[in-house]
Amino acid sequence: DQQVKQNSPSLSVQEGRISILNCDYTNSMFDYFLWYKKYPAEGPTFLISISSIKDKNEDGRFTVFLNKSAKHLSLHIVPSQPGDSAVYFCAASDSGGSNYKLTFGKGTLLTVNP
Amino acid sequence: DADVTQTPRNRITKTGKRIMLECSQTKGHDRMYWYRQDPGLGLRLIYYSFDVKDINKGEISDGYSVSRQAQAKFSLSLESAIPNQTALYFCATQPTGAADTQYFGPGTRLTVL
């Protein structure tokens, strides 16, 4: 059973607009969430994270929102740039039982059109 | 130089062959992981190691084995490769004892004919 779900396989936005990538999780023990970005022929690279004690974390153009009651998080990219075109993976961990092992979603391919 | 390196970067082999994928890191992290990525399936954990003497199975360990030769080296073996092991394989490292990110290598594209 998939514990981290990214229900949109792809998303296309115009340059300068907002990109919103969504992620849902089912395991209530997850308490740390991360977003990774992956370009073709490269490994995933860390983008931004959020602890369950927060509901928002911001880093430049990237903001992650966490809604624990809905078991939902989202990544906002504002403004979107063509260089943001990549696959974005949502990941979650349980600092207790799994000892920070990550469970990944299937990824969302973001295309930012000039 | 890259902090996490993987060799080979690409490999084509035949069914039944034994294959070893190697991972080396200079980050000094104790924790190392092997994942595979398949189209539409995301990243799935094969094996992980929290230190040199610790090896653990992930969610899809069948058909794979690993060896942690040193803190810096973690190898993944396919004892008898089969076509459904065709995938992208990633090694990752992580610092110990913190809710911290994992750092990924560039990946190995393995094709089993």
PDB file of N, CA and C in Angstrom, chain A residues 3-69:
ATOM      1  N   GLN A   3       2.233   4.641   0.832  1.00  0.00           N
ATOM      2  CA  GLN A   3       2.101   5.520   1.978  1.00  0.00           C
ATOM      3  C   GLN A   3       2.295   6.985   1.621  1.00  0.00           C
ATOM      4  N   VAL A   4       2.962   7.248   0.500  1.00  0.00           N
ATOM      5  CA  VAL A   4       3.158   8.624   0.041  1.00  0.00           C
ATOM      6  C   VAL A   4       2.655   8.683  -1.408  1.00  0.00           C
ATOM      7  N   LYS A   5       1.694   9.558  -1.636  1.00  0.00           N
ATOM      8  CA  LYS A   5       1.054   9.580  -2.946  1.00  0.00           C
ATOM      9  C   LYS A   5       1.198  10.941  -3.608  1.00  0.00           C
ATOM     10  N   GLN A   6       1.630  10.920  -4.850  1.00  0.00           N
ATOM     11  CA  GLN A   6       1.616  12.118  -5.682  1.00  0.00           C
ATOM     12  C   GLN A   6       0.688  11.776  -6.841  1.00  0.00           C
ATOM     13  N   ASN A   7      -0.508  12.279  -6.782  1.00  0.00           N
ATOM     14  CA  ASN A   7      -1.554  11.824  -7.691  1.00  0.00           C
ATOM     15  C   ASN A   7      -1.486  12.464  -9.072  1.00  0.00           C
ATOM     16  N   SER A   8      -0.665  13.514  -9.216  1.00  0.00           N
ATOM     17  CA  SER A   8      -0.526  14.134 -10.530  1.00  0.00           C
ATOM     18  C   SER A   8       0.802  13.714 -11.140  1.00  0.00           C
ATOM     19  N   PRO A   9       0.785  12.890 -12.182  1.00  0.00           N
ATOM     20  CA  PRO A   9       2.056  12.478 -12.791  1.00  0.00           C
ATOM     21  C   PRO A   9       2.774  13.633 -13.476  1.00  0.00           C
ATOM     22  N   SER A  10       2.012  14.640 -13.906  1.00  0.00           N
ATOM     23  CA  SER A  10       2.641  15.750 -14.608  1.00  0.00           C
ATOM     24  C   SER A  10       1.865  17.037 -14.375  1.00  0.00           C
ATOM     25  N   LEU A  11       2.590  18.152 -14.574  1.00  0.00           N
ATOM     26  CA  LEU A  11       2.012  19.480 -14.397  1.00  0.00           C
ATOM     27  C   LEU A  11       2.729  20.418 -15.360  1.00  0.00           C
ATOM     28  N   SER A  12       1.969  21.249 -16.043  1.00  0.00           N
ATOM     29  CA  SER A  12       2.555  22.202 -16.981  1.00  0.00           C
ATOM     30  C   SER A  12       2.102  23.607 -16.602  1.00  0.00           C
ATOM     31  N   VAL A  13       3.051  24.544 -16.471  1.00  0.00           N
ATOM     32  CA  VAL A  13       2.723  25.924 -16.111  1.00  0.00           C
ATOM     33  C   VAL A  13       3.520  26.882 -16.976  1.00  0.00           C
ATOM     34  N   GLN A  14       3.055  28.113 -17.036  1.00  0.00           N
ATOM     35  CA  GLN A  14       3.762  29.151 -17.773  1.00  0.00           C
ATOM     36  C   GLN A  14       4.826  29.797 -16.896  1.00  0.00           C
ATOM     37  N   GLU A  15       5.912  30.186 -17.528  1.00  0.00           N
ATOM     38  CA  GLU A  15       6.969  30.906 -16.825  1.00  0.00           C
ATOM     39  C   GLU A  15       6.390  32.121 -16.099  1.00  0.00           C
ATOM     40  N   GLY A  16       6.825  32.320 -14.873  1.00  0.00           N
ATOM     41  CA  GLY A  16       6.362  33.465 -14.103  1.00  0.00           C
ATOM     42  C   GLY A  16       5.143  33.177 -13.242  1.00  0.00           C
ATOM     43  N   ARG A  17       4.406  32.103 -13.549  1.00  0.00           N
ATOM     44  CA  ARG A  17       3.221  31.764 -12.758  1.00  0.00           C
ATOM     45  C   ARG A  17       3.618  30.860 -11.596  1.00  0.00           C
ATOM     46  N   ILE A  18       2.626  30.535 -10.773  1.00  0.00           N
ATOM     47  CA  ILE A  18       2.878  29.665  -9.630  1.00  0.00           C
ATOM     48  C   ILE A  18       2.744  28.199 -10.032  1.00  0.00           C
ATOM     49  N   SER A  19       3.648  27.378  -9.539  1.00  0.00           N
ATOM     50  CA  SER A  19       3.528  25.915  -9.665  1.00  0.00           C
ATOM     51  C   SER A  19       3.162  25.373  -8.293  1.00  0.00           C
ATOM     52  N   ILE A  20       2.162  24.508  -8.246  1.00  0.00           N
ATOM     53  CA  ILE A  20       1.750  23.868  -6.990  1.00  0.00           C
ATOM     54  C   ILE A  20       1.778  22.369  -7.182  1.00  0.00           C
ATOM     55  N   LEU A  21       2.660  21.723  -6.440  1.00  0.00           N
ATOM     56  CA  LEU A  21       2.765  20.269  -6.495  1.00  0.00           C
ATOM     57  C   LEU A  21       2.230  19.697  -5.185  1.00  0.00           C
ATOM     58  N   ASN A  22       1.425  18.676  -5.297  1.00  0.00           N
ATOM     59  CA  ASN A  22       0.733  18.131  -4.139  1.00  0.00           C
ATOM     60  C   ASN A  22       1.217  16.740  -3.754  1.00  0.00           C
ATOM     61  N   CYS A  23       1.054  16.436  -2.476  1.00  0.00           N
ATOM     62  CA  CYS A  23       1.494  15.155  -1.943  1.00  0.00           C
ATOM     63  C   CYS A  23       0.590  14.790  -0.773  1.00  0.00           C
ATOM     64  N   ASP A  24       0.139  13.561  -0.730  1.00  0.00           N
ATOM     65  CA  ASP A  24      -0.670  13.064   0.384  1.00  0.00           C
ATOM     66  C   ASP A  24       0.031  11.870   1.018  1.00  0.00           C
ATOM     67  N   TYR A  25      -0.169  11.695   2.306  1.00  0.00           N
ATOM     68  CA  TYR A  25       0.427  10.550   2.980  1.00  0.00           C
ATOM     69  C   TYR A  25      -0.604   9.883   3.876  1.00  0.00           C
ATOM     70  N   THR A  26      -0.361   8.614   4.146  1.00  0.00           N
ATOM     71  CA  THR A  26      -1.333   7.860   4.936  1.00  0.00           C
ATOM     72  C   THR A  26      -0.801   7.465   6.307  1.00  0.00           C
ATOM     73  N   ASN A  27       0.509   7.442   6.471  1.00  0.00           N
ATOM     74  CA  ASN A  27       1.095   6.988   7.733  1.00  0.00           C
ATOM     75  C   ASN A  27       1.149   8.140   8.732  1.00  0.00           C
ATOM     76  N   SER A  28       0.372   8.051   9.780  1.00  0.00           N
ATOM     77  CA  SER A  28       0.306   9.140  10.756  1.00  0.00           C
ATOM     78  C   SER A  28       1.584   9.253  11.592  1.00  0.00           C
ATOM     79  N   MET A  29       2.488   8.283  11.458  1.00  0.00           N
ATOM     80  CA  MET A  29       3.753   8.356  12.186  1.00  0.00           C
ATOM     81  C   MET A  29       4.791   9.228  11.467  1.00  0.00           C
ATOM     82  N   PHE A  30       4.548   9.555  10.230  1.00  0.00           N
ATOM     83  CA  PHE A  30       5.487  10.420   9.499  1.00  0.00           C
ATOM     84  C   PHE A  30       5.545  11.785  10.185  1.00  0.00           C
ATOM     85  N   ASP A  31       6.773  12.267  10.423  1.00  0.00           N
ATOM     86  CA  ASP A  31       6.913  13.557  11.098  1.00  0.00           C
ATOM     87  C   ASP A  31       7.938  14.464  10.437  1.00  0.00           C
ATOM     88  N   TYR A  32       8.446  14.044   9.278  1.00  0.00           N
ATOM     89  CA  TYR A  32       9.415  14.884   8.576  1.00  0.00           C
ATOM     90  C   TYR A  32       9.214  14.649   7.094  1.00  0.00           C
ATOM     91  N   PHE A  33       9.154  15.754   6.362  1.00  0.00           N
ATOM     92  CA  PHE A  33       8.782  15.661   4.949  1.00  0.00           C
ATOM     93  C   PHE A  33       9.772  16.452   4.099  1.00  0.00           C
ATOM     94  N   LEU A  34      10.085  15.902   2.943  1.00  0.00           N
ATOM     95  CA  LEU A  34      11.083  16.527   2.090  1.00  0.00           C
ATOM     96  C   LEU A  34      10.589  16.540   0.646  1.00  0.00           C
ATOM     97  N   TRP A  35      11.108  17.484  -0.097  1.00  0.00           N
ATOM     98  CA  TRP A  35      10.923  17.507  -1.547  1.00  0.00           C
ATOM     99  C   TRP A  35      12.285  17.401  -2.210  1.00  0.00           C
ATOM    100  N   TYR A  36      12.344  16.526  -3.215  1.00  0.00           N
ATOM    101  CA  TYR A  36      13.544  16.359  -4.013  1.00  0.00           C
ATOM    102  C   TYR A  36      13.212  16.719  -5.450  1.00  0.00           C
ATOM    103  N   LYS A  37      14.228  17.182  -6.141  1.00  0.00           N
ATOM    104  CA  LYS A  37      14.102  17.555  -7.539  1.00  0.00           C
ATOM    105  C   LYS A  37      15.056  16.685  -8.335  1.00  0.00           C
ATOM    106  N   LYS A  38      14.606  16.193  -9.494  1.00  0.00           N
ATOM    107  CA  LYS A  38      15.469  15.322 -10.289  1.00  0.00           C
ATOM    108  C   LYS A  38      15.439  15.731 -11.753  1.00  0.00           C
ATOM    109  N   TYR A  39      16.641  16.037 -12.262  1.00  0.00           N
ATOM    110  CA  TYR A  39      16.805  16.271 -13.691  1.00  0.00           C
ATOM    111  C   TYR A  39      17.172  14.948 -14.364  1.00  0.00           C
ATOM    112  N   PRO A  40      16.897  14.830 -15.652  1.00  0.00           N
ATOM    113  CA  PRO A  40      17.296  13.607 -16.381  1.00  0.00           C
ATOM    114  C   PRO A  40      18.790  13.342 -16.249  1.00  0.00           C
ATOM    115  N   ALA A  41      19.154  12.095 -16.124  1.00  0.00           N
ATOM    116  CA  ALA A  41      20.551  11.647 -16.065  1.00  0.00           C
ATOM    117  C   ALA A  41      21.289  12.148 -14.814  1.00  0.00           C
ATOM    118  N   GLU A  42      20.540  12.584 -13.810  1.00  0.00           N
ATOM    119  CA  GLU A  42      21.158  12.993 -12.553  1.00  0.00           C
ATOM    120  C   GLU A  42      20.417  12.335 -11.393  1.00  0.00           C
ATOM    121  N   GLY A  43      21.086  12.275 -10.233  1.00  0.00           N
ATOM    122  CA  GLY A  43      20.394  11.795  -9.049  1.00  0.00           C
ATOM    123  C   GLY A  43      19.497  12.870  -8.469  1.00  0.00           C
ATOM    124  N   PRO A  44      18.520  12.477  -7.653  1.00  0.00           N
ATOM    125  CA  PRO A  44      17.677  13.473  -6.997  1.00  0.00           C
ATOM    126  C   PRO A  44      18.501  14.374  -6.092  1.00  0.00           C
ATOM    127  N   THR A  45      18.111  15.639  -6.023  1.00  0.00           N
ATOM    128  CA  THR A  45      18.775  16.578  -5.119  1.00  0.00           C
ATOM    129  C   THR A  45      17.743  17.179  -4.172  1.00  0.00           C
ATOM    130  N   PHE A  46      18.153  17.366  -2.954  1.00  0.00           N
ATOM    131  CA  PHE A  46      17.281  17.898  -1.918  1.00  0.00           C
ATOM    132  C   PHE A  46      16.872  19.336  -2.252  1.00  0.00           C
ATOM    133  N   LEU A  47      15.610  19.626  -2.021  1.00  0.00           N
ATOM    134  CA  LEU A  47      15.100  20.963  -2.332  1.00  0.00           C
ATOM    135  C   LEU A  47      14.692  21.705  -1.057  1.00  0.00           C
ATOM    136  N   ILE A  48      13.787  21.137  -0.308  1.00  0.00           N
ATOM    137  CA  ILE A  48      13.267  21.793   0.875  1.00  0.00           C
ATOM    138  C   ILE A  48      12.608  20.742   1.767  1.00  0.00           C
ATOM    139  N   SER A  49      12.551  21.020   3.071  1.00  0.00           N
ATOM    140  CA  SER A  49      11.938  20.069   3.995  1.00  0.00           C
ATOM    141  C   SER A  49      11.069  20.809   5.005  1.00  0.00           C
ATOM    142  N   ILE A  50      10.285  20.026   5.739  1.00  0.00           N
ATOM    143  CA  ILE A  50       9.461  20.601   6.792  1.00  0.00           C
ATOM    144  C   ILE A  50       9.249  19.559   7.877  1.00  0.00           C
ATOM    145  N   SER A  51       9.345  20.006   9.113  1.00  0.00           N
ATOM    146  CA  SER A  51       9.057  19.146  10.249  1.00  0.00           C
ATOM    147  C   SER A  51       7.576  19.237  10.587  1.00  0.00           C
ATOM    148  N   SER A  52       7.047  18.202  11.222  1.00  0.00           N
ATOM    149  CA  SER A  52       5.620  18.192  11.544  1.00  0.00           C
ATOM    150  C   SER A  52       5.238  19.212  12.607  1.00  0.00           C
ATOM    151  N   ILE A  53       6.232  19.843  13.242  1.00  0.00           N
ATOM    152  CA  ILE A  53       5.901  20.877  14.227  1.00  0.00           C
ATOM    153  C   ILE A  53       5.620  22.217  13.548  1.00  0.00           C
ATOM    154  N   LYS A  54       5.861  22.273  12.252  1.00  0.00           N
ATOM    155  CA  LYS A  54       5.596  23.506  11.503  1.00  0.00           C
ATOM    156  C   LYS A  54       4.493  23.268  10.476  1.00  0.00           C
ATOM    157  N   ASP A  55       3.923  24.352   9.979  1.00  0.00           N
ATOM    158  CA  ASP A  55       2.967  24.206   8.886  1.00  0.00           C
ATOM    159  C   ASP A  55       3.438  24.897   7.609  1.00  0.00           C
ATOM    160  N   LYS A  56       4.587  25.559   7.698  1.00  0.00           N
ATOM    161  CA  LYS A  56       5.095  26.250   6.517  1.00  0.00           C
ATOM    162  C   LYS A  56       6.609  26.393   6.638  1.00  0.00           C
ATOM    163  N   ASN A  57       7.292  26.209   5.514  1.00  0.00           N
ATOM    164  CA  ASN A  57       8.717  26.490   5.457  1.00  0.00           C
ATOM    165  C   ASN A  57       9.027  27.102   4.099  1.00  0.00           C
ATOM    166  N   GLU A  58       9.803  28.178   4.138  1.00  0.00           N
ATOM    167  CA  GLU A  58      10.035  28.936   2.913  1.00  0.00           C
ATOM    168  C   GLU A  58      11.524  29.053   2.647  1.00  0.00           C
ATOM    169  N   ASP A  59      11.905  28.917   1.392  1.00  0.00           N
ATOM    170  CA  ASP A  59      13.298  29.081   1.001  1.00  0.00           C
ATOM    171  C   ASP A  59      13.316  29.698  -0.385  1.00  0.00           C
ATOM    172  N   GLY A  60      13.455  31.004  -0.420  1.00  0.00           N
ATOM    173  CA  GLY A  60      13.472  31.698  -1.701  1.00  0.00           C
ATOM    174  C   GLY A  60      12.153  31.545  -2.444  1.00  0.00           C
ATOM    175  N   ARG A  61      12.213  31.022  -3.634  1.00  0.00           N
ATOM    176  CA  ARG A  61      10.987  30.859  -4.446  1.00  0.00           C
ATOM    177  C   ARG A  61      10.172  29.625  -4.041  1.00  0.00           C
ATOM    178  N   PHE A  62      10.704  28.833  -3.163  1.00  0.00           N
ATOM    179  CA  PHE A  62      10.079  27.558  -2.796  1.00  0.00           C
ATOM    180  C   PHE A  62       9.479  27.625  -1.389  1.00  0.00           C
ATOM    181  N   THR A  63       8.222  27.206  -1.293  1.00  0.00           N
ATOM    182  CA  THR A  63       7.540  27.143  -0.010  1.00  0.00           C
ATOM    183  C   THR A  63       6.830  25.806   0.096  1.00  0.00           C
ATOM    184  N   VAL A  64       6.988  25.157   1.237  1.00  0.00           N
ATOM    185  CA  VAL A  64       6.266  23.911   1.480  1.00  0.00           C
ATOM    186  C   VAL A  64       5.253  24.166   2.589  1.00  0.00           C
ATOM    187  N   PHE A  65       4.040  23.702   2.364  1.00  0.00           N
ATOM    188  CA  PHE A  65       2.949  23.821   3.330  1.00  0.00           C
ATOM    189  C   PHE A  65       2.569  22.418   3.797  1.00  0.00           C
ATOM    190  N   LEU A  66       2.338  22.295   5.098  1.00  0.00           N
ATOM    191  CA  LEU A  66       1.951  21.011   5.662  1.00  0.00           C
ATOM    192  C   LEU A  66       0.613  21.148   6.386  1.00  0.00           C
ATOM    193  N   ASN A  67      -0.322  20.285   6.022  1.00  0.00           N
ATOM    194  CA  ASN A  67      -1.618  20.220   6.699  1.00  0.00           C
ATOM    195  C   ASN A  67      -1.720  18.840   7.336  1.00  0.00           C
ATOM    196  N   LYS A  68      -1.389  18.778   8.618  1.00  0.00           N
ATOM    197  CA  LYS A  68      -1.311  17.461   9.275  1.00  0.00           C
ATOM    198  C   LYS A  68      -2.682  16.804   9.394  1.00  0.00           C
ATOM    199  N   SER A  69      -3.695  17.591   9.638  1.00  0.00           N
ATOM    200  CA  SER A  69      -5.024  16.992   9.807  1.00  0.00           C
ATOM    201  C   SER A  69      -5.492  16.335   8.518  1.00  0.00           C
TER     202      SER A  69
END
